[in-house]
C-alpha cells in the first residue's frame, strides 16, 4: 500500500483514539479509492486537509450518541471520518451506486466499524421506503444538491428537533439568501451558516445548519412549490368563475 504523506499535526487531536484508523482510511482512499474512481488522482496529496479533517471537525455540531445518516456518501465522506472521530455516533452511509457501496463495505470492515456504521444502498428521495421515516437525529450531505432540493429530500429522514448539516462551499451565504424562504416553508427553522474547526484546522468547514421544526397541530408541512401550485390553481379557478359571470 502506498502511504499518504504525513498528516497535519492537528490530526491526532481531531481524531483522538481513532487517529491510527484514520491513517488506514486515508491510505485506502489514496489507493483503492483512486483506482476505483471514487477519489480523483490529484486529491491524494490533499486528503487530510480537504477530506478527512474537513469532515471530522463537523463533529462539533453533533450531539452525543446521535443517529446520523450520510446521504450520498460516495467514498465515505463525511460519514467515516466522523465515525472515527466520534465513537459514540451511530452512522448510516446512504449511497445509490453499487460499486461505491462495495468500497464502503470493505472500508467499514477494514476499519472494524461494523458494530456502529451501516452501509445502505439507496437514493435520498426514496429513503423513506428504505429506512424508518424520521429515523435520524442528524442528516449530513456534502455538496449534494441545491439547498431547496436538499431540504426537501432530507426532511422526511430527520426527527422533529433533529438537524440537517450540509457541507457547502464559500458561496453558501448567497445561496441561502435565495433558498431561505423555501427551506422555512418546507419545515426547517433556525437556518444558519456555521463554521466548524475554527482555531483547529487551517480551513474551517462551512456548514449550513437547520433544525426540523415539529409540525404544528392541524398544519401540514410542505414545500413552497406545492403551495405556489395550489395558489396558481385557485387563481385559475377564480378566473374561470369571473369569466363565466
PDB file of C-alpha atoms in Angstrom:
ATOM      1  CA  UNK A   1       0.000   0.000   0.000  1.00  0.00           C
ATOM      2  CA  UNK A   2       1.306   3.446  -0.915  1.00  0.00           C
ATOM      3  CA  UNK A   3       1.298   5.604   2.233  1.00  0.00           C
ATOM      4  CA  UNK A   4      -0.248   9.061   2.190  1.00  0.00           C
ATOM      5  CA  UNK A   5       2.106  11.863   3.204  1.00  0.00           C
ATOM      6  CA  UNK A   6       2.334  12.672   6.898  1.00  0.00           C
ATOM      7  CA  UNK A   7      -0.941  14.006   8.334  1.00  0.00           C
ATOM      8  CA  UNK A   8      -1.102  17.540   9.752  1.00  0.00           C
ATOM      9  CA  UNK A   9      -0.064  17.918  13.378  1.00  0.00           C
ATOM     10  CA  UNK A  10      -3.658  18.664  14.419  1.00  0.00           C
ATOM     11  CA  UNK A  11      -4.954  15.311  13.114  1.00  0.00           C
ATOM     12  CA  UNK A  12      -4.273  13.297  16.317  1.00  0.00           C
ATOM     13  CA  UNK A  13      -6.185  15.912  18.327  1.00  0.00           C
ATOM     14  CA  UNK A  14      -9.160  15.911  15.947  1.00  0.00           C
ATOM     15  CA  UNK A  15      -9.407  12.111  15.671  1.00  0.00           C
ATOM     16  CA  UNK A  16      -8.329  11.202  19.188  1.00  0.00           C
ATOM     17  CA  UNK A  17      -8.262   7.440  19.696  1.00  0.00           C
ATOM     18  CA  UNK A  18      -9.373   6.998  16.060  1.00  0.00           C
ATOM     19  CA  UNK A  19      -6.256   8.610  14.608  1.00  0.00           C
ATOM     20  CA  UNK A  20      -4.444   5.408  13.590  1.00  0.00           C
ATOM     21  CA  UNK A  21      -7.596   4.135  11.875  1.00  0.00           C
ATOM     22  CA  UNK A  22      -7.890   7.499  10.123  1.00  0.00           C
ATOM     23  CA  UNK A  23      -4.415   6.891   8.692  1.00  0.00           C
ATOM     24  CA  UNK A  24      -5.526   3.484   7.428  1.00  0.00           C
ATOM     25  CA  UNK A  25      -8.610   5.066   5.834  1.00  0.00           C
ATOM     26  CA  UNK A  26      -6.500   7.797   4.200  1.00  0.00           C
ATOM     27  CA  UNK A  27      -4.237   5.149   2.649  1.00  0.00           C
ATOM     28  CA  UNK A  28      -7.291   3.227   1.469  1.00  0.00           C
ATOM     29  CA  UNK A  29      -8.680   6.338  -0.240  1.00  0.00           C
ATOM     30  CA  UNK A  30      -5.322   7.086  -1.859  1.00  0.00           C
ATOM     31  CA  UNK A  31      -5.051   3.573  -3.306  1.00  0.00           C
ATOM     32  CA  UNK A  32      -8.305   1.685  -3.855  1.00  0.00           C
ATOM     33  CA  UNK A  33     -10.329   4.913  -3.773  1.00  0.00           C
ATOM     34  CA  UNK A  34      -8.308   6.395  -6.628  1.00  0.00           C
ATOM     35  CA  UNK A  35      -8.097   3.115  -8.563  1.00  0.00           C
ATOM     36  CA  UNK A  36     -11.896   2.724  -8.493  1.00  0.00           C
ATOM     37  CA  UNK A  37     -12.568   6.331  -9.410  1.00  0.00           C
ATOM     38  CA  UNK A  38     -14.053   7.374  -6.066  1.00  0.00           C
ATOM     39  CA  UNK A  39     -11.293   9.914  -5.434  1.00  0.00           C
ATOM     40  CA  UNK A  40      -9.577  11.958  -8.131  1.00  0.00           C
ATOM     41  CA  UNK A  41      -5.841  11.278  -8.585  1.00  0.00           C
ATOM     42  CA  UNK A  42      -4.993  14.870  -7.670  1.00  0.00           C
ATOM     43  CA  UNK A  43      -6.868  14.555  -4.381  1.00  0.00           C
ATOM     44  CA  UNK A  44      -4.412  12.051  -2.886  1.00  0.00           C
ATOM     45  CA  UNK A  45      -1.962  14.778  -1.871  1.00  0.00           C
ATOM     46  CA  UNK A  46      -4.616  16.759  -0.004  1.00  0.00           C
ATOM     47  CA  UNK A  47      -6.739  14.020   1.507  1.00  0.00           C
ATOM     48  CA  UNK A  48      -6.157  15.077   5.098  1.00  0.00           C
ATOM     49  CA  UNK A  49      -6.989  18.786   4.857  1.00  0.00           C
ATOM     50  CA  UNK A  50      -9.611  18.686   2.115  1.00  0.00           C
ATOM     51  CA  UNK A  51     -11.430  15.483   3.062  1.00  0.00           C
ATOM     52  CA  UNK A  52     -10.631  13.811   6.394  1.00  0.00           C
ATOM     53  CA  UNK A  53     -10.191  16.825   8.672  1.00  0.00           C
ATOM     54  CA  UNK A  54     -12.811  18.799   6.755  1.00  0.00           C
ATOM     55  CA  UNK A  55     -15.286  16.023   7.566  1.00  0.00           C
ATOM     56  CA  UNK A  56     -14.205  15.157  11.108  1.00  0.00           C
ATOM     57  CA  UNK A  57     -14.490  18.685  12.539  1.00  0.00           C
ATOM     58  CA  UNK A  58     -18.227  18.674  11.769  1.00  0.00           C
ATOM     59  CA  UNK A  59     -18.467  16.532  14.923  1.00  0.00           C
ATOM     60  CA  UNK A  60     -18.557  19.856  16.797  1.00  0.00           C
ATOM     61  CA  UNK A  61     -22.124  20.360  15.544  1.00  0.00           C
ATOM     62  CA  UNK A  62     -23.423  16.887  16.516  1.00  0.00           C
ATOM     63  CA  UNK A  63     -24.841  15.890  19.911  1.00  0.00           C
ATOM     64  CA  UNK A  64     -23.690  12.851  21.844  1.00  0.00           C
ATOM     65  CA  UNK A  65     -24.886   9.380  20.810  1.00  0.00           C
ATOM     66  CA  UNK A  66     -26.724  10.734  17.764  1.00  0.00           C
ATOM     67  CA  UNK A  67     -28.056   8.582  14.934  1.00  0.00           C
ATOM     68  CA  UNK A  68     -26.504  10.065  11.797  1.00  0.00           C
ATOM     69  CA  UNK A  69     -27.077   9.443   8.094  1.00  0.00           C
ATOM     70  CA  UNK A  70     -24.517  10.497   5.480  1.00  0.00           C
ATOM     71  CA  UNK A  71     -26.578  10.999   2.327  1.00  0.00           C
ATOM     72  CA  UNK A  72     -24.762  10.387  -0.956  1.00  0.00           C
ATOM     73  CA  UNK A  73     -21.773   9.099   0.991  1.00  0.00           C
ATOM     74  CA  UNK A  74     -19.599   8.275  -2.041  1.00  0.00           C
ATOM     75  CA  UNK A  75     -16.222   7.221  -0.659  1.00  0.00           C
ATOM     76  CA  UNK A  76     -17.478   7.607   2.924  1.00  0.00           C
ATOM     77  CA  UNK A  77     -17.104  11.353   3.283  1.00  0.00           C
ATOM     78  CA  UNK A  78     -18.001  12.801   5.712  1.00  0.00           C
ATOM     79  CA  UNK A  79     -19.532   9.764   7.446  1.00  0.00           C
ATOM     80  CA  UNK A  80     -16.453   7.592   8.035  1.00  0.00           C
ATOM     81  CA  UNK A  81     -14.177  10.363   9.400  1.00  0.00           C
ATOM     82  CA  UNK A  82     -16.994  11.363  11.753  1.00  0.00           C
ATOM     83  CA  UNK A  83     -17.386   7.788  12.963  1.00  0.00           C
ATOM     84  CA  UNK A  84     -13.638   7.586  13.590  1.00  0.00           C
ATOM     85  CA  UNK A  85     -13.550  10.890  15.484  1.00  0.00           C
ATOM     86  CA  UNK A  86     -16.749  10.186  17.448  1.00  0.00           C
ATOM     87  CA  UNK A  87     -17.137   6.563  18.557  1.00  0.00           C
ATOM     88  CA  UNK A  88     -20.412   7.482  20.295  1.00  0.00           C
ATOM     89  CA  UNK A  89     -22.182   8.089  16.968  1.00  0.00           C
ATOM     90  CA  UNK A  90     -24.238   5.549  15.025  1.00  0.00           C
ATOM     91  CA  UNK A  91     -23.675   6.269  11.335  1.00  0.00           C
ATOM     92  CA  UNK A  92     -25.540   5.109   8.225  1.00  0.00           C
ATOM     93  CA  UNK A  93     -23.790   5.595   4.878  1.00  0.00           C
ATOM     94  CA  UNK A  94     -26.527   6.028   2.259  1.00  0.00           C
ATOM     95  CA  UNK A  95     -25.226   5.634  -1.290  1.00  0.00           C
ATOM     96  CA  UNK A  96     -27.086   4.717  -4.522  1.00  0.00           C
ATOM     97  CA  UNK A  97     -24.183   3.284  -6.580  1.00  0.00           C
ATOM     98  CA  UNK A  98     -23.333  -0.378  -6.098  1.00  0.00           C
ATOM     99  CA  UNK A  99     -19.589  -0.041  -6.743  1.00  0.00           C
ATOM    100  CA  UNK A 100     -19.346   2.690  -4.125  1.00  0.00           C
ATOM    101  CA  UNK A 101     -21.317   0.601  -1.661  1.00  0.00           C
ATOM    102  CA  UNK A 102     -18.873  -2.256  -2.155  1.00  0.00           C
ATOM    103  CA  UNK A 103     -15.975   0.080  -1.358  1.00  0.00           C
ATOM    104  CA  UNK A 104     -17.801   1.393   1.705  1.00  0.00           C
ATOM    105  CA  UNK A 105     -18.470  -2.116   2.973  1.00  0.00           C
ATOM    106  CA  UNK A 106     -14.801  -3.011   2.522  1.00  0.00           C
ATOM    107  CA  UNK A 107     -13.724   0.170   4.312  1.00  0.00           C
ATOM    108  CA  UNK A 108     -16.099  -0.423   7.229  1.00  0.00           C
ATOM    109  CA  UNK A 109     -14.788  -3.979   7.596  1.00  0.00           C
ATOM    110  CA  UNK A 110     -11.153  -2.927   7.304  1.00  0.00           C
ATOM    111  CA  UNK A 111     -11.621  -0.273   9.984  1.00  0.00           C
ATOM    112  CA  UNK A 112     -13.577  -2.529  12.326  1.00  0.00           C
ATOM    113  CA  UNK A 113     -16.637  -0.267  12.325  1.00  0.00           C
ATOM    114  CA  UNK A 114     -19.289  -2.918  11.648  1.00  0.00           C
ATOM    115  CA  UNK A 115     -20.985  -2.502  15.015  1.00  0.00           C
ATOM    116  CA  UNK A 116     -21.922   1.138  14.548  1.00  0.00           C
ATOM    117  CA  UNK A 117     -21.551   2.018  10.865  1.00  0.00           C
ATOM    118  CA  UNK A 118     -24.065   0.641   8.357  1.00  0.00           C
ATOM    119  CA  UNK A 119     -23.851   0.807   4.565  1.00  0.00           C
ATOM    120  CA  UNK A 120     -27.223   1.197   2.892  1.00  0.00           C
ATOM    121  CA  UNK A 121     -27.783   1.315  -0.849  1.00  0.00           C
ATOM    122  CA  UNK A 122     -30.428   3.824  -1.853  1.00  0.00           C
ATOM    123  CA  UNK A 123     -31.278   7.336  -3.024  1.00  0.00           C
ATOM    124  CA  UNK A 124     -32.295  10.097  -0.644  1.00  0.00           C
ATOM    125  CA  UNK A 125     -35.708  10.699  -2.295  1.00  0.00           C
ATOM    126  CA  UNK A 126     -36.545   7.007  -1.838  1.00  0.00           C
ATOM    127  CA  UNK A 127     -35.049   6.616   1.626  1.00  0.00           C
ATOM    128  CA  UNK A 128     -38.416   6.766   3.352  1.00  0.00           C
ATOM    129  CA  UNK A 129     -39.187   3.410   1.749  1.00  0.00           C
ATOM    130  CA  UNK A 130     -35.812   2.008   2.818  1.00  0.00           C
ATOM    131  CA  UNK A 131     -35.412   3.238   6.372  1.00  0.00           C
ATOM    132  CA  UNK A 132     -37.886   4.234   9.043  1.00  0.00           C
ATOM    133  CA  UNK A 133     -39.321   7.696   8.395  1.00  0.00           C
ATOM    134  CA  UNK A 134     -37.876  10.336  10.727  1.00  0.00           C
ATOM    135  CA  UNK A 135     -35.250   7.833  11.838  1.00  0.00           C
ATOM    136  CA  UNK A 136     -32.232  10.114  12.265  1.00  0.00           C
ATOM    137  CA  UNK A 137     -31.092  12.826  14.631  1.00  0.00           C
ATOM    138  CA  UNK A 138     -28.720  14.257  12.014  1.00  0.00           C
ATOM    139  CA  UNK A 139     -28.690  14.192   8.215  1.00  0.00           C
ATOM    140  CA  UNK A 140     -25.377  15.036   6.557  1.00  0.00           C
ATOM    141  CA  UNK A 141     -24.822  15.953   2.929  1.00  0.00           C
ATOM    142  CA  UNK A 142     -21.646  17.129   1.233  1.00  0.00           C
ATOM    143  CA  UNK A 143     -22.256  19.294  -1.856  1.00  0.00           C
ATOM    144  CA  UNK A 144     -25.124  17.011  -2.865  1.00  0.00           C
ATOM    145  CA  UNK A 145     -27.816  19.274  -4.354  1.00  0.00           C
ATOM    146  CA  UNK A 146     -29.115  22.859  -4.372  1.00  0.00           C
ATOM    147  CA  UNK A 147     -30.360  23.823  -0.923  1.00  0.00           C
ATOM    148  CA  UNK A 148     -34.057  23.866  -1.850  1.00  0.00           C
ATOM    149  CA  UNK A 149     -33.904  20.313  -3.238  1.00  0.00           C
ATOM    150  CA  UNK A 150     -31.662  19.142  -0.422  1.00  0.00           C
ATOM    151  CA  UNK A 151     -34.046  20.376   2.249  1.00  0.00           C
ATOM    152  CA  UNK A 152     -36.992  18.595   0.641  1.00  0.00           C
ATOM    153  CA  UNK A 153     -35.004  15.342   0.311  1.00  0.00           C
ATOM    154  CA  UNK A 154     -33.720  15.261   3.869  1.00  0.00           C
ATOM    155  CA  UNK A 155     -36.738  16.478   5.836  1.00  0.00           C
ATOM    156  CA  UNK A 156     -38.574  13.083   5.843  1.00  0.00           C
ATOM    157  CA  UNK A 157     -35.457  11.399   7.239  1.00  0.00           C
ATOM    158  CA  UNK A 158     -34.886  13.746  10.193  1.00  0.00           C
ATOM    159  CA  UNK A 159     -36.669  13.533  13.520  1.00  0.00           C
ATOM    160  CA  UNK A 160     -38.546  16.663  14.633  1.00  0.00           C
ATOM    161  CA  UNK A 161     -35.922  18.625  16.521  1.00  0.00           C
ATOM    162  CA  UNK A 162     -33.154  16.908  14.554  1.00  0.00           C
ATOM    163  CA  UNK A 163     -30.787  18.774  12.265  1.00  0.00           C
ATOM    164  CA  UNK A 164     -29.623  18.963   8.680  1.00  0.00           C
ATOM    165  CA  UNK A 165     -25.901  19.663   8.263  1.00  0.00           C
ATOM    166  CA  UNK A 166     -24.979  20.496   4.672  1.00  0.00           C
ATOM    167  CA  UNK A 167     -21.269  20.914   3.976  1.00  0.00           C
ATOM    168  CA  UNK A 168     -21.073  23.724   1.407  1.00  0.00           C
ATOM    169  CA  UNK A 169     -18.589  25.967  -0.335  1.00  0.00           C
ATOM    170  CA  UNK A 170     -17.837  29.651   0.031  1.00  0.00           C
ATOM    171  CA  UNK A 171     -20.979  30.652  -1.893  1.00  0.00           C
ATOM    172  CA  UNK A 172     -23.377  29.244   0.700  1.00  0.00           C
ATOM    173  CA  UNK A 173     -24.302  32.649   2.156  1.00  0.00           C
ATOM    174  CA  UNK A 174     -25.546  33.877  -1.217  1.00  0.00           C
ATOM    175  CA  UNK A 175     -27.202  30.510  -1.855  1.00  0.00           C
ATOM    176  CA  UNK A 176     -29.003  30.721   1.472  1.00  0.00           C
ATOM    177  CA  UNK A 177     -30.251  34.250   0.771  1.00  0.00           C
ATOM    178  CA  UNK A 178     -32.169  32.763  -2.154  1.00  0.00           C
ATOM    179  CA  UNK A 179     -33.241  29.475  -0.551  1.00  0.00           C
ATOM    180  CA  UNK A 180     -34.127  30.542   2.998  1.00  0.00           C
ATOM    181  CA  UNK A 181     -37.832  31.117   2.333  1.00  0.00           C
ATOM    182  CA  UNK A 182     -38.241  27.743   0.648  1.00  0.00           C
ATOM    183  CA  UNK A 183     -36.379  25.921   3.433  1.00  0.00           C
ATOM    184  CA  UNK A 184     -38.559  27.543   6.083  1.00  0.00           C
ATOM    185  CA  UNK A 185     -41.682  26.685   4.095  1.00  0.00           C
ATOM    186  CA  UNK A 186     -40.585  23.046   3.996  1.00  0.00           C
ATOM    187  CA  UNK A 187     -40.395  22.923   7.794  1.00  0.00           C
ATOM    188  CA  UNK A 188     -36.826  23.957   8.656  1.00  0.00           C
ATOM    189  CA  UNK A 189     -36.111  26.582  11.322  1.00  0.00           C
ATOM    190  CA  UNK A 190     -33.034  28.247  12.839  1.00  0.00           C
ATOM    191  CA  UNK A 191     -31.410  28.113   9.411  1.00  0.00           C
ATOM    192  CA  UNK A 192     -27.860  29.461   9.642  1.00  0.00           C
ATOM    193  CA  UNK A 193     -24.330  29.112   8.298  1.00  0.00           C
ATOM    194  CA  UNK A 194     -21.780  27.922  10.869  1.00  0.00           C
ATOM    195  CA  UNK A 195     -18.038  27.215  10.798  1.00  0.00           C
ATOM    196  CA  UNK A 196     -16.591  24.002  12.236  1.00  0.00           C
ATOM    197  CA  UNK A 197     -12.951  23.592  13.197  1.00  0.00           C
ATOM    198  CA  UNK A 198     -12.211  27.276  13.814  1.00  0.00           C
ATOM    199  CA  UNK A 199      -8.858  27.570  15.581  1.00  0.00           C
ATOM    200  CA  UNK A 200      -8.128  23.906  14.946  1.00  0.00           C
ATOM    201  CA  UNK A 201      -7.734  23.443  11.186  1.00  0.00           C
ATOM    202  CA  UNK A 202      -6.301  25.758   8.556  1.00  0.00           C
ATOM    203  CA  UNK A 203      -9.505  25.894   6.533  1.00  0.00           C
ATOM    204  CA  UNK A 204     -12.622  25.569   8.734  1.00  0.00           C
ATOM    205  CA  UNK A 205     -15.588  23.722   7.260  1.00  0.00           C
ATOM    206  CA  UNK A 206     -18.581  25.787   6.176  1.00  0.00           C
ATOM    207  CA  UNK A 207     -21.852  24.124   7.146  1.00  0.00           C
ATOM    208  CA  UNK A 208     -25.487  25.051   6.551  1.00  0.00           C
ATOM    209  CA  UNK A 209     -27.347  24.030   9.713  1.00  0.00           C
ATOM    210  CA  UNK A 210     -31.129  23.805  10.026  1.00  0.00           C
ATOM    211  CA  UNK A 211     -33.489  22.269  12.581  1.00  0.00           C
ATOM    212  CA  UNK A 212     -36.522  20.190  11.653  1.00  0.00           C
ATOM    213  CA  UNK A 213     -39.432  22.047  13.218  1.00  0.00           C
ATOM    214  CA  UNK A 214     -42.095  19.922  14.878  1.00  0.00           C
ATOM    215  CA  UNK A 215     -45.349  20.120  12.859  1.00  0.00           C
ATOM    216  CA  UNK A 216     -47.964  22.345  14.453  1.00  0.00           C
ATOM    217  CA  UNK A 217     -51.333  20.683  15.237  1.00  0.00           C
ATOM    218  CA  UNK A 218     -53.710  20.969  12.303  1.00  0.00           C
ATOM    219  CA  UNK A 219     -50.991  22.268   9.965  1.00  0.00           C
ATOM    220  CA  UNK A 220     -49.263  20.214   7.302  1.00  0.00           C
ATOM    221  CA  UNK A 221     -45.696  20.862   6.281  1.00  0.00           C
ATOM    222  CA  UNK A 222     -44.946  21.141   2.610  1.00  0.00           C
ATOM    223  CA  UNK A 223     -42.764  22.804   0.066  1.00  0.00           C
ATOM    224  CA  UNK A 224     -43.236  26.338  -1.119  1.00  0.00           C
ATOM    225  CA  UNK A 225     -43.541  24.984  -4.645  1.00  0.00           C
ATOM    226  CA  UNK A 226     -46.544  22.909  -3.590  1.00  0.00           C
ATOM    227  CA  UNK A 227     -48.213  25.960  -2.097  1.00  0.00           C
ATOM    228  CA  UNK A 228     -47.425  28.041  -5.160  1.00  0.00           C
ATOM    229  CA  UNK A 229     -49.012  25.372  -7.353  1.00  0.00           C
ATOM    230  CA  UNK A 230     -52.076  25.349  -5.128  1.00  0.00           C
ATOM    231  CA  UNK A 231     -52.359  29.142  -5.275  1.00  0.00           C
ATOM    232  CA  UNK A 232     -51.985  29.027  -9.063  1.00  0.00           C
ATOM    233  CA  UNK A 233     -54.818  26.517  -9.363  1.00  0.00           C
ATOM    234  CA  UNK A 234     -57.020  28.619  -7.089  1.00  0.00           C
ATOM    235  CA  UNK A 235     -56.289  31.674  -9.220  1.00  0.00           C
ATOM    236  CA  UNK A 236     -57.204  29.752 -12.365  1.00  0.00           C
ATOM    237  CA  UNK A 237     -60.482  28.624 -10.820  1.00  0.00           C
ATOM    238  CA  UNK A 238     -61.214  32.173  -9.688  1.00  0.00           C
ATOM    239  CA  UNK A 239     -60.504  33.441 -13.202  1.00  0.00           C
ATOM    240  CA  UNK A 240     -62.817  30.823 -14.669  1.00  0.00           C
ATOM    241  CA  UNK A 241     -65.643  31.851 -12.343  1.00  0.00           C
ATOM    242  CA  UNK A 242     -65.110  35.509 -13.229  1.00  0.00           C
ATOM    243  CA  UNK A 243     -65.326  34.772 -16.967  1.00  0.00           C
ATOM    244  CA  UNK A 244     -68.481  32.724 -16.517  1.00  0.00           C
ATOM    245  CA  UNK A 245     -70.417  35.527 -14.759  1.00  0.00           C
TER     246      UNK A 245
END
